[in-house]
Structures are given as structure tokens and as C-alpha cells.
Amino acid sequence: MKSTVSRSFALFAALISMAVCSFAQSETISAALGDKYVISAKAGGVNYVEGAVGVVRKSGQSGRLIKGDSLEIGDRVSTGNDGKAEILLNPGSYIRLGGSSAFEFKTTSLDDLQLLVESGSAMLEVHASNDFTVRVQTPDSIFVIVQSGIYRVDVAGKNGRLSVLKGKALVDGSADAEIKKGRQGVLVNGQASIAKFKSSGDDGLEAWSKSRAKEMAKISSSLDPRILRPTLMRSFLGNRWNMFDSFGLWVYDPFRRYHCFLPFGRGWGSPYGYWYGWDIWHYNLPPVIYLPPTQPPSTPNKVSSRVPRSMASEAPPFMKMEGESRGRRVFDNPVDTGAGKESSRTFEPPPVIVSAPVQRSTGQKP
């Protein structure tokens, strides 16, 4: 009897160990520093799994996909009839797969995120614009999302269809084939076909996606600034994020075991209409946070404290997004789902500082 209990306990411990292995390294580092949260700006985190969900890695290895796993470009995810999965895209955006569906990343760049939905159905909750597009491929079509919103992709056989619940997309990237709210687009014999559709609202996948959006926004609004601030600083100093390569950050809470979104911009909310809560300004971070990324000196005789790269000479992505989205109420006046009050501080980019060469003394008097 004792032997049976011991074996059962050992098996249970092994399963728990496997479930957390994906976060082992980052959480170990964070735990050693006394951090509660884990900060990331990467796409690919697996935030929710239900039912049968598998993955075939680009390397050829296969197995079950579990919450806490991380996906790379070329990893193929597939769900069973009862399967569901929520995958993190660039910070602030999600793809949610329904049953009997398959998907993989083609790229994960901020300004040209590319996904392949090979079969089944998926919901996309995304922040996008003309400068920061999301390209959705199906076996026979390409759809380019150019506006923050909510989208549904359905693939039957090789025929792909994109329905816009909120936002705007283009069939094959063509401005002449625009899909607006309440319309869906397909590619038929190489020609775009766009028609009206009416969402039932009680579809299982759509209802689940909206419920997840509300829950994630509520968790975002409950982040504790007192605890999170030191973690933000340590991860920034460890070069894990900056304001010039994302709209915000994924914050992993190991107690809730979910990633939620911390926006850089003020007043942001989910395209579903739920407020995210505190923005980065509430954390009273030092000015170095808002400066462009550093580059090493080009020569030993020169000091380059803050030399901008190409993007750094412009506004950070979240500011460009706010400018493009103004007036569309994508994240204006969203519904508050949790604690906190909106910050009243606005972003003013600091000046770019380029240090002059150090003048070495020659030992001669003028």
C-alpha cells in the first residue's frame, strides 16, 4: 500500500515538474531576485489550453501542448474536436483556436506579424495599424489586418474566410478589397469577394474569446504596482524589453498562471472594450526607460551614451499607434473591469543625446 502511494506521489510530482518546465529558467532567475512577476515582450506564449491540443516542433519533435509552453516560428499547433488554445501574439494581441484547428507562426515581428491558419477556426484580438500589420495566411488566401479589432478566421478544406467583427482588413493586401466591420472576405478564383455577415453572438468560439478578453483585462487592471515596479526595472536593465520594440509587455503572474498585458500607452483597452488598468506611467520609472536603446561606442576614443537606431529617432510604436487610432474609439473610454484609476500623465519623448568625442590632452600648451 505504501509502495503504491509512493509511486502515485512520484508520478504526480513528475507531472507538476513537466507542467512548469517551460518557465523554469525565467522563473528561477526571477525568484532568485525576489520577483513575483515575469516580464516578456515576446510572442508565442501558451496562455490557455483546454481539451486535446498537440504541437509538432520545427525540429520534428511532437507532443501535447500545455499551458506555459512557448512556441517558435514553424511550430505547428493543432487542436482536437474538443480542443481550445490561447496563444500570445505581440504584447496586447491574442489568437484563440477552436476545435479541429491548426496554426503556426510565420514571423513574429512587430511591424509584420504573420500567421498561418491551416484549418478550422480562430479568433484574433489584435492591436494593428497600417504601420503594424498582422498578415493571416490560409491555404488559398492572404488577409492583412490594418486596424485594431476582433477578427474570425474559418478554413474549410483549402478555402479561407476572414470575418471582421471590429476593425478593418484587406484581401491579399489590396486597398481595393477592403473588409470592414460586419463584412467577410474570401478569395474566389483569384478574385476577392466581400459580403455582409451577421454574427450570432452566441457562437461557442466567439463567446469564449470575449470571455477570455474580459478576464485578461481584469487581471491586467489588478497588477500590483508596488510589487511589479522592481521587476520592471530589473528586466529592463537585463535588456529584456524597451519602449521601441512593442506596444507594452506581457506580465506573467505565477500565482494566477496567466500572462496579461501591461500597455505603454495611456488609456488603452482591449478591442472588446475592456480597460487594461494601470499603464507604464503609473510605475514612476526613471527617465532612462523612455530613451532609445543604447549602442556601444564605435571607437575607444568616443563615448556614445544614447545613439538612436532607425526606429529610435521616431516616436515609440505605441505613440504611433495612438496617433493612427485616434477617433476610432478602439481604446478610447473602455469599460473598467478592475481596480485603479487611469493615469493623467501624457508621453513626451525625451531628447536624443549623442555625446561628443572625448578630447584627449596632448600635453602641449596652447
PDB file of N, CA, C and O in Angstrom, residues 302-360:
ATOM      1  N   LYS A 302      35.630  57.386 -28.363  1.00  0.00           N
ATOM      2  CA  LYS A 302      34.354  58.091 -28.403  1.00  0.00           C
ATOM      3  C   LYS A 302      33.396  57.516 -27.381  1.00  0.00           C
ATOM      4  O   LYS A 302      33.403  56.321 -27.121  1.00  0.00           O
ATOM      5  N   VAL A 303      32.582  58.380 -26.829  1.00  0.00           N
ATOM      6  CA  VAL A 303      31.552  57.955 -25.892  1.00  0.00           C
ATOM      7  C   VAL A 303      30.196  58.153 -26.552  1.00  0.00           C
ATOM      8  O   VAL A 303      29.888  59.251 -27.020  1.00  0.00           O
ATOM      9  N   SER A 304      29.395  57.103 -26.629  1.00  0.00           N
ATOM     10  CA  SER A 304      28.079  57.179 -27.267  1.00  0.00           C
ATOM     11  C   SER A 304      27.046  56.723 -26.258  1.00  0.00           C
ATOM     12  O   SER A 304      26.765  55.547 -26.126  1.00  0.00           O
ATOM     13  N   SER A 305      26.489  57.647 -25.494  1.00  0.00           N
ATOM     14  CA  SER A 305      25.595  57.260 -24.407  1.00  0.00           C
ATOM     15  C   SER A 305      24.213  56.870 -24.904  1.00  0.00           C
ATOM     16  O   SER A 305      23.612  55.940 -24.391  1.00  0.00           O
ATOM     17  N   ARG A 306      23.714  57.586 -25.904  1.00  0.00           N
ATOM     18  CA  ARG A 306      22.376  57.286 -26.409  1.00  0.00           C
ATOM     19  C   ARG A 306      22.313  57.577 -27.897  1.00  0.00           C
ATOM     20  O   ARG A 306      21.781  58.599 -28.334  1.00  0.00           O
ATOM     21  N   VAL A 307      22.861  56.690 -28.701  1.00  0.00           N
ATOM     22  CA  VAL A 307      22.806  56.866 -30.147  1.00  0.00           C
ATOM     23  C   VAL A 307      21.600  56.119 -30.675  1.00  0.00           C
ATOM     24  O   VAL A 307      21.471  54.918 -30.452  1.00  0.00           O
ATOM     25  N   PRO A 308      20.675  56.772 -31.361  1.00  0.00           N
ATOM     26  CA  PRO A 308      19.447  56.102 -31.777  1.00  0.00           C
ATOM     27  C   PRO A 308      19.650  55.183 -32.962  1.00  0.00           C
ATOM     28  O   PRO A 308      20.450  55.448 -33.845  1.00  0.00           O
ATOM     29  N   ARG A 309      18.914  54.074 -32.972  1.00  0.00           N
ATOM     30  CA  ARG A 309      18.830  53.271 -34.187  1.00  0.00           C
ATOM     31  C   ARG A 309      17.731  53.887 -35.055  1.00  0.00           C
ATOM     32  O   ARG A 309      17.159  54.911 -34.703  1.00  0.00           O
ATOM     33  N   SER A 310      17.387  53.263 -36.180  1.00  0.00           N
ATOM     34  CA  SER A 310      16.455  53.889 -37.117  1.00  0.00           C
ATOM     35  C   SER A 310      15.106  54.176 -36.479  1.00  0.00           C
ATOM     36  O   SER A 310      14.535  55.244 -36.648  1.00  0.00           O
ATOM     37  N   MET A 311      14.549  53.196 -35.725  1.00  0.00           N
ATOM     38  CA  MET A 311      13.237  53.407 -35.138  1.00  0.00           C
ATOM     39  C   MET A 311      13.294  54.395 -33.980  1.00  0.00           C
ATOM     40  O   MET A 311      12.341  55.120 -33.714  1.00  0.00           O
ATOM     41  N   ALA A 312      14.436  54.430 -33.293  1.00  0.00           N
ATOM     42  CA  ALA A 312      14.532  55.246 -32.100  1.00  0.00           C
ATOM     43  C   ALA A 312      14.458  56.732 -32.406  1.00  0.00           C
ATOM     44  O   ALA A 312      14.164  57.533 -31.542  1.00  0.00           O
ATOM     45  N   SER A 313      14.749  57.127 -33.646  1.00  0.00           N
ATOM     46  CA  SER A 313      14.667  58.535 -33.999  1.00  0.00           C
ATOM     47  C   SER A 313      13.224  58.971 -34.186  1.00  0.00           C
ATOM     48  O   SER A 313      12.942  60.157 -34.304  1.00  0.00           O
ATOM     49  N   GLU A 314      12.305  58.020 -34.233  1.00  0.00           N
ATOM     50  CA  GLU A 314      10.896  58.323 -34.371  1.00  0.00           C
ATOM     51  C   GLU A 314      10.202  58.131 -33.024  1.00  0.00           C
ATOM     52  O   GLU A 314      10.824  57.826 -32.024  1.00  0.00           O
ATOM     53  N   ALA A 315       8.885  58.303 -33.025  1.00  0.00           N
ATOM     54  CA  ALA A 315       8.123  58.045 -31.802  1.00  0.00           C
ATOM     55  C   ALA A 315       8.087  56.551 -31.534  1.00  0.00           C
ATOM     56  O   ALA A 315       8.130  55.744 -32.462  1.00  0.00           O
ATOM     57  N   PRO A 316       7.987  56.145 -30.273  1.00  0.00           N
ATOM     58  CA  PRO A 316       7.838  54.720 -29.965  1.00  0.00           C
ATOM     59  C   PRO A 316       6.578  54.159 -30.624  1.00  0.00           C
ATOM     60  O   PRO A 316       5.635  54.901 -30.910  1.00  0.00           O
ATOM     61  N   PRO A 317       6.535  52.857 -30.882  1.00  0.00           N
ATOM     62  CA  PRO A 317       5.382  52.267 -31.584  1.00  0.00           C
ATOM     63  C   PRO A 317       4.034  52.576 -30.955  1.00  0.00           C
ATOM     64  O   PRO A 317       3.059  52.811 -31.668  1.00  0.00           O
ATOM     65  N   PHE A 318       3.970  52.602 -29.615  1.00  0.00           N
ATOM     66  CA  PHE A 318       2.663  52.825 -29.001  1.00  0.00           C
ATOM     67  C   PHE A 318       2.154  54.238 -29.290  1.00  0.00           C
ATOM     68  O   PHE A 318       0.947  54.453 -29.425  1.00  0.00           O
ATOM     69  N   MET A 319       3.069  55.206 -29.416  1.00  0.00           N
ATOM     70  CA  MET A 319       2.646  56.560 -29.747  1.00  0.00           C
ATOM     71  C   MET A 319       2.133  56.638 -31.181  1.00  0.00           C
ATOM     72  O   MET A 319       1.138  57.309 -31.475  1.00  0.00           O
ATOM     73  N   LYS A 320       2.812  55.946 -32.100  1.00  0.00           N
ATOM     74  CA  LYS A 320       2.361  55.925 -33.487  1.00  0.00           C
ATOM     75  C   LYS A 320       0.996  55.255 -33.587  1.00  0.00           C
ATOM     76  O   LYS A 320       0.127  55.690 -34.344  1.00  0.00           O
ATOM     77  N   MET A 321       0.801  54.200 -32.807  1.00  0.00           N
ATOM     78  CA  MET A 321      -0.488  53.517 -32.796  1.00  0.00           C
ATOM     79  C   MET A 321      -1.588  54.442 -32.292  1.00  0.00           C
ATOM     80  O   MET A 321      -2.680  54.517 -32.871  1.00  0.00           O
ATOM     81  N   GLU A 322      -1.314  55.164 -31.216  1.00  0.00           N
ATOM     82  CA  GLU A 322      -2.317  56.080 -30.667  1.00  0.00           C
ATOM     83  C   GLU A 322      -2.685  57.154 -31.681  1.00  0.00           C
ATOM     84  O   GLU A 322      -3.852  57.519 -31.823  1.00  0.00           O
ATOM     85  N   GLY A 323      -1.676  57.655 -32.412  1.00  0.00           N
ATOM     86  CA  GLY A 323      -1.946  58.678 -33.414  1.00  0.00           C
ATOM     87  C   GLY A 323      -2.815  58.159 -34.544  1.00  0.00           C
ATOM     88  O   GLY A 323      -3.738  58.830 -34.995  1.00  0.00           O
ATOM     89  N   GLU A 324      -2.549  56.921 -34.986  1.00  0.00           N
ATOM     90  CA  GLU A 324      -3.321  56.353 -36.096  1.00  0.00           C
ATOM     91  C   GLU A 324      -4.731  55.962 -35.670  1.00  0.00           C
ATOM     92  O   GLU A 324      -5.659  55.974 -36.472  1.00  0.00           O
ATOM     93  N   SER A 325      -4.893  55.600 -34.399  1.00  0.00           N
ATOM     94  CA  SER A 325      -6.191  55.099 -33.942  1.00  0.00           C
ATOM     95  C   SER A 325      -7.088  56.191 -33.393  1.00  0.00           C
ATOM     96  O   SER A 325      -8.230  55.928 -33.049  1.00  0.00           O
ATOM     97  N   ARG A 326      -6.585  57.404 -33.297  1.00  0.00           N
ATOM     98  CA  ARG A 326      -7.373  58.479 -32.698  1.00  0.00           C
ATOM     99  C   ARG A 326      -8.674  58.689 -33.452  1.00  0.00           C
ATOM    100  O   ARG A 326      -8.706  58.771 -34.672  1.00  0.00           O
ATOM    101  N   GLY A 327      -9.773  58.730 -32.696  1.00  0.00           N
ATOM    102  CA  GLY A 327     -11.078  58.965 -33.291  1.00  0.00           C
ATOM    103  C   GLY A 327     -11.849  57.711 -33.626  1.00  0.00           C
ATOM    104  O   GLY A 327     -13.023  57.765 -33.936  1.00  0.00           O
ATOM    105  N   ARG A 328     -11.186  56.511 -33.559  1.00  0.00           N
ATOM    106  CA  ARG A 328     -11.886  55.281 -33.902  1.00  0.00           C
ATOM    107  C   ARG A 328     -12.408  54.559 -32.667  1.00  0.00           C
ATOM    108  O   ARG A 328     -13.042  53.528 -32.776  1.00  0.00           O
ATOM    109  N   ARG A 329     -12.077  55.073 -31.489  1.00  0.00           N
ATOM    110  CA  ARG A 329     -12.575  54.532 -30.225  1.00  0.00           C
ATOM    111  C   ARG A 329     -12.204  53.053 -30.056  1.00  0.00           C
ATOM    112  O   ARG A 329     -12.948  52.278 -29.476  1.00  0.00           O
ATOM    113  N   VAL A 330     -11.040  52.670 -30.556  1.00  0.00           N
ATOM    114  CA  VAL A 330     -10.574  51.299 -30.343  1.00  0.00           C
ATOM    115  C   VAL A 330     -10.142  51.116 -28.895  1.00  0.00           C
ATOM    116  O   VAL A 330     -10.438  50.120 -28.265  1.00  0.00           O
ATOM    117  N   PHE A 331      -9.443  52.116 -28.358  1.00  0.00           N
ATOM    118  CA  PHE A 331      -9.143  52.050 -26.935  1.00  0.00           C
ATOM    119  C   PHE A 331      -9.421  53.382 -26.252  1.00  0.00           C
ATOM    120  O   PHE A 331      -8.756  53.794 -25.332  1.00  0.00           O
ATOM    121  N   ASP A 332     -10.426  54.110 -26.745  1.00  0.00           N
ATOM    122  CA  ASP A 332     -10.900  55.312 -26.067  1.00  0.00           C
ATOM    123  C   ASP A 332     -12.046  54.948 -25.137  1.00  0.00           C
ATOM    124  O   ASP A 332     -12.989  54.276 -25.539  1.00  0.00           O
ATOM    125  N   ASN A 333     -11.984  55.397 -23.895  1.00  0.00           N
ATOM    126  CA  ASN A 333     -13.048  55.194 -22.913  1.00  0.00           C
ATOM    127  C   ASN A 333     -13.513  53.739 -22.787  1.00  0.00           C
ATOM    128  O   ASN A 333     -14.706  53.455 -22.829  1.00  0.00           O
ATOM    129  N   PRO A 334     -12.578  52.792 -22.633  1.00  0.00           N
ATOM    130  CA  PRO A 334     -13.009  51.406 -22.470  1.00  0.00           C
ATOM    131  C   PRO A 334     -13.640  51.171 -21.105  1.00  0.00           C
ATOM    132  O   PRO A 334     -13.484  51.965 -20.187  1.00  0.00           O
ATOM    133  N   VAL A 335     -14.366  50.067 -20.983  1.00  0.00           N
ATOM    134  CA  VAL A 335     -15.046  49.723 -19.735  1.00  0.00           C
ATOM    135  C   VAL A 335     -14.033  49.273 -18.695  1.00  0.00           C
ATOM    136  O   VAL A 335     -13.164  48.447 -18.970  1.00  0.00           O
ATOM    137  N   ASP A 336     -14.128  49.826 -17.489  1.00  0.00           N
ATOM    138  CA  ASP A 336     -13.243  49.437 -16.395  1.00  0.00           C
ATOM    139  C   ASP A 336     -13.682  48.076 -15.857  1.00  0.00           C
ATOM    140  O   ASP A 336     -14.841  47.891 -15.492  1.00  0.00           O
ATOM    141  N   THR A 337     -12.748  47.119 -15.819  1.00  0.00           N
ATOM    142  CA  THR A 337     -13.073  45.783 -15.309  1.00  0.00           C
ATOM    143  C   THR A 337     -12.390  45.478 -13.997  1.00  0.00           C
ATOM    144  O   THR A 337     -12.467  44.369 -13.493  1.00  0.00           O
ATOM    145  N   GLY A 338     -11.649  46.436 -13.441  1.00  0.00           N
ATOM    146  CA  GLY A 338     -10.918  46.128 -12.207  1.00  0.00           C
ATOM    147  C   GLY A 338     -10.599  47.380 -11.429  1.00  0.00           C
ATOM    148  O   GLY A 338     -11.186  48.439 -11.630  1.00  0.00           O
ATOM    149  N   ALA A 339      -9.611  47.258 -10.513  1.00  0.00           N
ATOM    150  CA  ALA A 339      -9.244  48.352  -9.628  1.00  0.00           C
ATOM    151  C   ALA A 339      -8.398  49.380 -10.357  1.00  0.00           C
ATOM    152  O   ALA A 339      -7.847  49.137 -11.411  1.00  0.00           O
ATOM    153  N   GLY A 340      -8.268  50.566  -9.738  1.00  0.00           N
ATOM    154  CA  GLY A 340      -7.343  51.555 -10.260  1.00  0.00           C
ATOM    155  C   GLY A 340      -8.016  52.682 -10.993  1.00  0.00           C
ATOM    156  O   GLY A 340      -9.177  52.618 -11.365  1.00  0.00           O
ATOM    157  N   LYS A 341      -7.262  53.747 -11.170  1.00  0.00           N
ATOM    158  CA  LYS A 341      -7.741  54.897 -11.927  1.00  0.00           C
ATOM    159  C   LYS A 341      -6.747  55.199 -13.033  1.00  0.00           C
ATOM    160  O   LYS A 341      -5.552  54.989 -12.896  1.00  0.00           O
ATOM    161  N   GLU A 342      -7.261  55.721 -14.118  1.00  0.00           N
ATOM    162  CA  GLU A 342      -6.413  55.985 -15.265  1.00  0.00           C
ATOM    163  C   GLU A 342      -5.408  57.081 -14.957  1.00  0.00           C
ATOM    164  O   GLU A 342      -5.708  58.082 -14.323  1.00  0.00           O
ATOM    165  N   SER A 343      -4.169  56.880 -15.424  1.00  0.00           N
ATOM    166  CA  SER A 343      -3.135  57.885 -15.239  1.00  0.00           C
ATOM    167  C   SER A 343      -3.453  59.123 -16.073  1.00  0.00           C
ATOM    168  O   SER A 343      -3.995  59.026 -17.163  1.00  0.00           O
ATOM    169  N   SER A 344      -3.108  60.298 -15.543  1.00  0.00           N
ATOM    170  CA  SER A 344      -3.366  61.530 -16.284  1.00  0.00           C
ATOM    171  C   SER A 344      -2.111  62.038 -16.984  1.00  0.00           C
ATOM    172  O   SER A 344      -2.127  63.069 -17.638  1.00  0.00           O
ATOM    173  N   ARG A 345      -0.991  61.310 -16.866  1.00  0.00           N
ATOM    174  CA  ARG A 345       0.258  61.762 -17.447  1.00  0.00           C
ATOM    175  C   ARG A 345       0.309  61.433 -18.935  1.00  0.00           C
ATOM    176  O   ARG A 345      -0.149  60.388 -19.356  1.00  0.00           O
ATOM    177  N   THR A 346       0.833  62.308 -19.734  1.00  0.00           N
ATOM    178  CA  THR A 346       0.982  62.061 -21.163  1.00  0.00           C
ATOM    179  C   THR A 346       2.450  61.891 -21.509  1.00  0.00           C
ATOM    180  O   THR A 346       3.328  62.322 -20.773  1.00  0.00           O
ATOM    181  N   PHE A 347       2.708  61.272 -22.641  1.00  0.00           N
ATOM    182  CA  PHE A 347       4.076  60.959 -23.038  1.00  0.00           C
ATOM    183  C   PHE A 347       4.709  62.106 -23.792  1.00  0.00           C
ATOM    184  O   PHE A 347       4.150  62.607 -24.752  1.00  0.00           O
ATOM    185  N   GLU A 348       5.878  62.531 -23.349  1.00  0.00           N
ATOM    186  CA  GLU A 348       6.681  63.494 -24.070  1.00  0.00           C
ATOM    187  C   GLU A 348       8.054  62.874 -24.260  1.00  0.00           C
ATOM    188  O   GLU A 348       8.802  62.711 -23.305  1.00  0.00           O
ATOM    189  N   PRO A 349       8.394  62.487 -25.490  1.00  0.00           N
ATOM    190  CA  PRO A 349       9.659  61.796 -25.690  1.00  0.00           C
ATOM    191  C   PRO A 349      10.834  62.661 -25.289  1.00  0.00           C
ATOM    192  O   PRO A 349      10.873  63.855 -25.602  1.00  0.00           O
ATOM    193  N   PRO A 350      11.807  62.093 -24.556  1.00  0.00           N
ATOM    194  CA  PRO A 350      12.976  62.859 -24.150  1.00  0.00           C
ATOM    195  C   PRO A 350      13.874  63.124 -25.351  1.00  0.00           C
ATOM    196  O   PRO A 350      13.798  62.437 -26.365  1.00  0.00           O
ATOM    197  N   PRO A 351      14.719  64.123 -25.262  1.00  0.00           N
ATOM    198  CA  PRO A 351      15.616  64.406 -26.386  1.00  0.00           C
ATOM    199  C   PRO A 351      16.635  63.294 -26.565  1.00  0.00           C
ATOM    200  O   PRO A 351      17.041  62.642 -25.608  1.00  0.00           O
ATOM    201  N   VAL A 352      17.017  63.044 -27.820  1.00  0.00           N
ATOM    202  CA  VAL A 352      18.069  62.074 -28.103  1.00  0.00           C
ATOM    203  C   VAL A 352      19.408  62.725 -27.807  1.00  0.00           C
ATOM    204  O   VAL A 352      19.692  63.816 -28.279  1.00  0.00           O
ATOM    205  N   ILE A 353      20.224  62.055 -27.010  1.00  0.00           N
ATOM    206  CA  ILE A 353      21.508  62.607 -26.591  1.00  0.00           C
ATOM    207  C   ILE A 353      22.632  61.845 -27.267  1.00  0.00           C
ATOM    208  O   ILE A 353      22.734  60.632 -27.133  1.00  0.00           O
ATOM    209  N   VAL A 354      23.442  62.536 -27.998  1.00  0.00           N
ATOM    210  CA  VAL A 354      24.619  61.927 -28.617  1.00  0.00           C
ATOM    211  C   VAL A 354      25.842  62.648 -28.079  1.00  0.00           C
ATOM    212  O   VAL A 354      26.016  63.843 -28.301  1.00  0.00           O
ATOM    213  N   SER A 355      26.667  61.956 -27.342  1.00  0.00           N
ATOM    214  CA  SER A 355      27.820  62.577 -26.714  1.00  0.00           C
ATOM    215  C   SER A 355      28.893  62.886 -27.742  1.00  0.00           C
ATOM    216  O   SER A 355      29.114  62.132 -28.691  1.00  0.00           O
ATOM    217  N   ALA A 356      29.592  63.991 -27.527  1.00  0.00           N
ATOM    218  CA  ALA A 356      30.683  64.378 -28.410  1.00  0.00           C
ATOM    219  C   ALA A 356      31.920  63.549 -28.101  1.00  0.00           C
ATOM    220  O   ALA A 356      32.040  62.971 -27.022  1.00  0.00           O
ATOM    221  N   PRO A 357      32.844  63.445 -29.060  1.00  0.00           N
ATOM    222  CA  PRO A 357      34.067  62.694 -28.801  1.00  0.00           C
ATOM    223  C   PRO A 357      34.823  63.269 -27.611  1.00  0.00           C
ATOM    224  O   PRO A 357      34.823  64.475 -27.364  1.00  0.00           O
ATOM    225  N   VAL A 358      35.468  62.385 -26.888  1.00  0.00           N
ATOM    226  CA  VAL A 358      36.282  62.815 -25.753  1.00  0.00           C
ATOM    227  C   VAL A 358      37.558  63.467 -26.277  1.00  0.00           C
ATOM    228  O   VAL A 358      38.255  62.893 -27.124  1.00  0.00           O
ATOM    229  N   GLN A 359      37.868  64.645 -25.816  1.00  0.00           N
ATOM    230  CA  GLN A 359      39.076  65.349 -26.232  1.00  0.00           C
ATOM    231  C   GLN A 359      40.240  64.938 -25.345  1.00  0.00           C
ATOM    232  O   GLN A 359      40.229  65.159 -24.135  1.00  0.00           O
ATOM    233  N   ARG A 360      41.213  64.312 -25.942  1.00  0.00           N
ATOM    234  CA  ARG A 360      42.375  63.879 -25.178  1.00  0.00           C
ATOM    235  C   ARG A 360      43.434  64.986 -25.147  1.00  0.00           C
ATOM    236  O   ARG A 360      43.688  65.660 -26.148  1.00  0.00           O
TER     237      ARG A 360
END
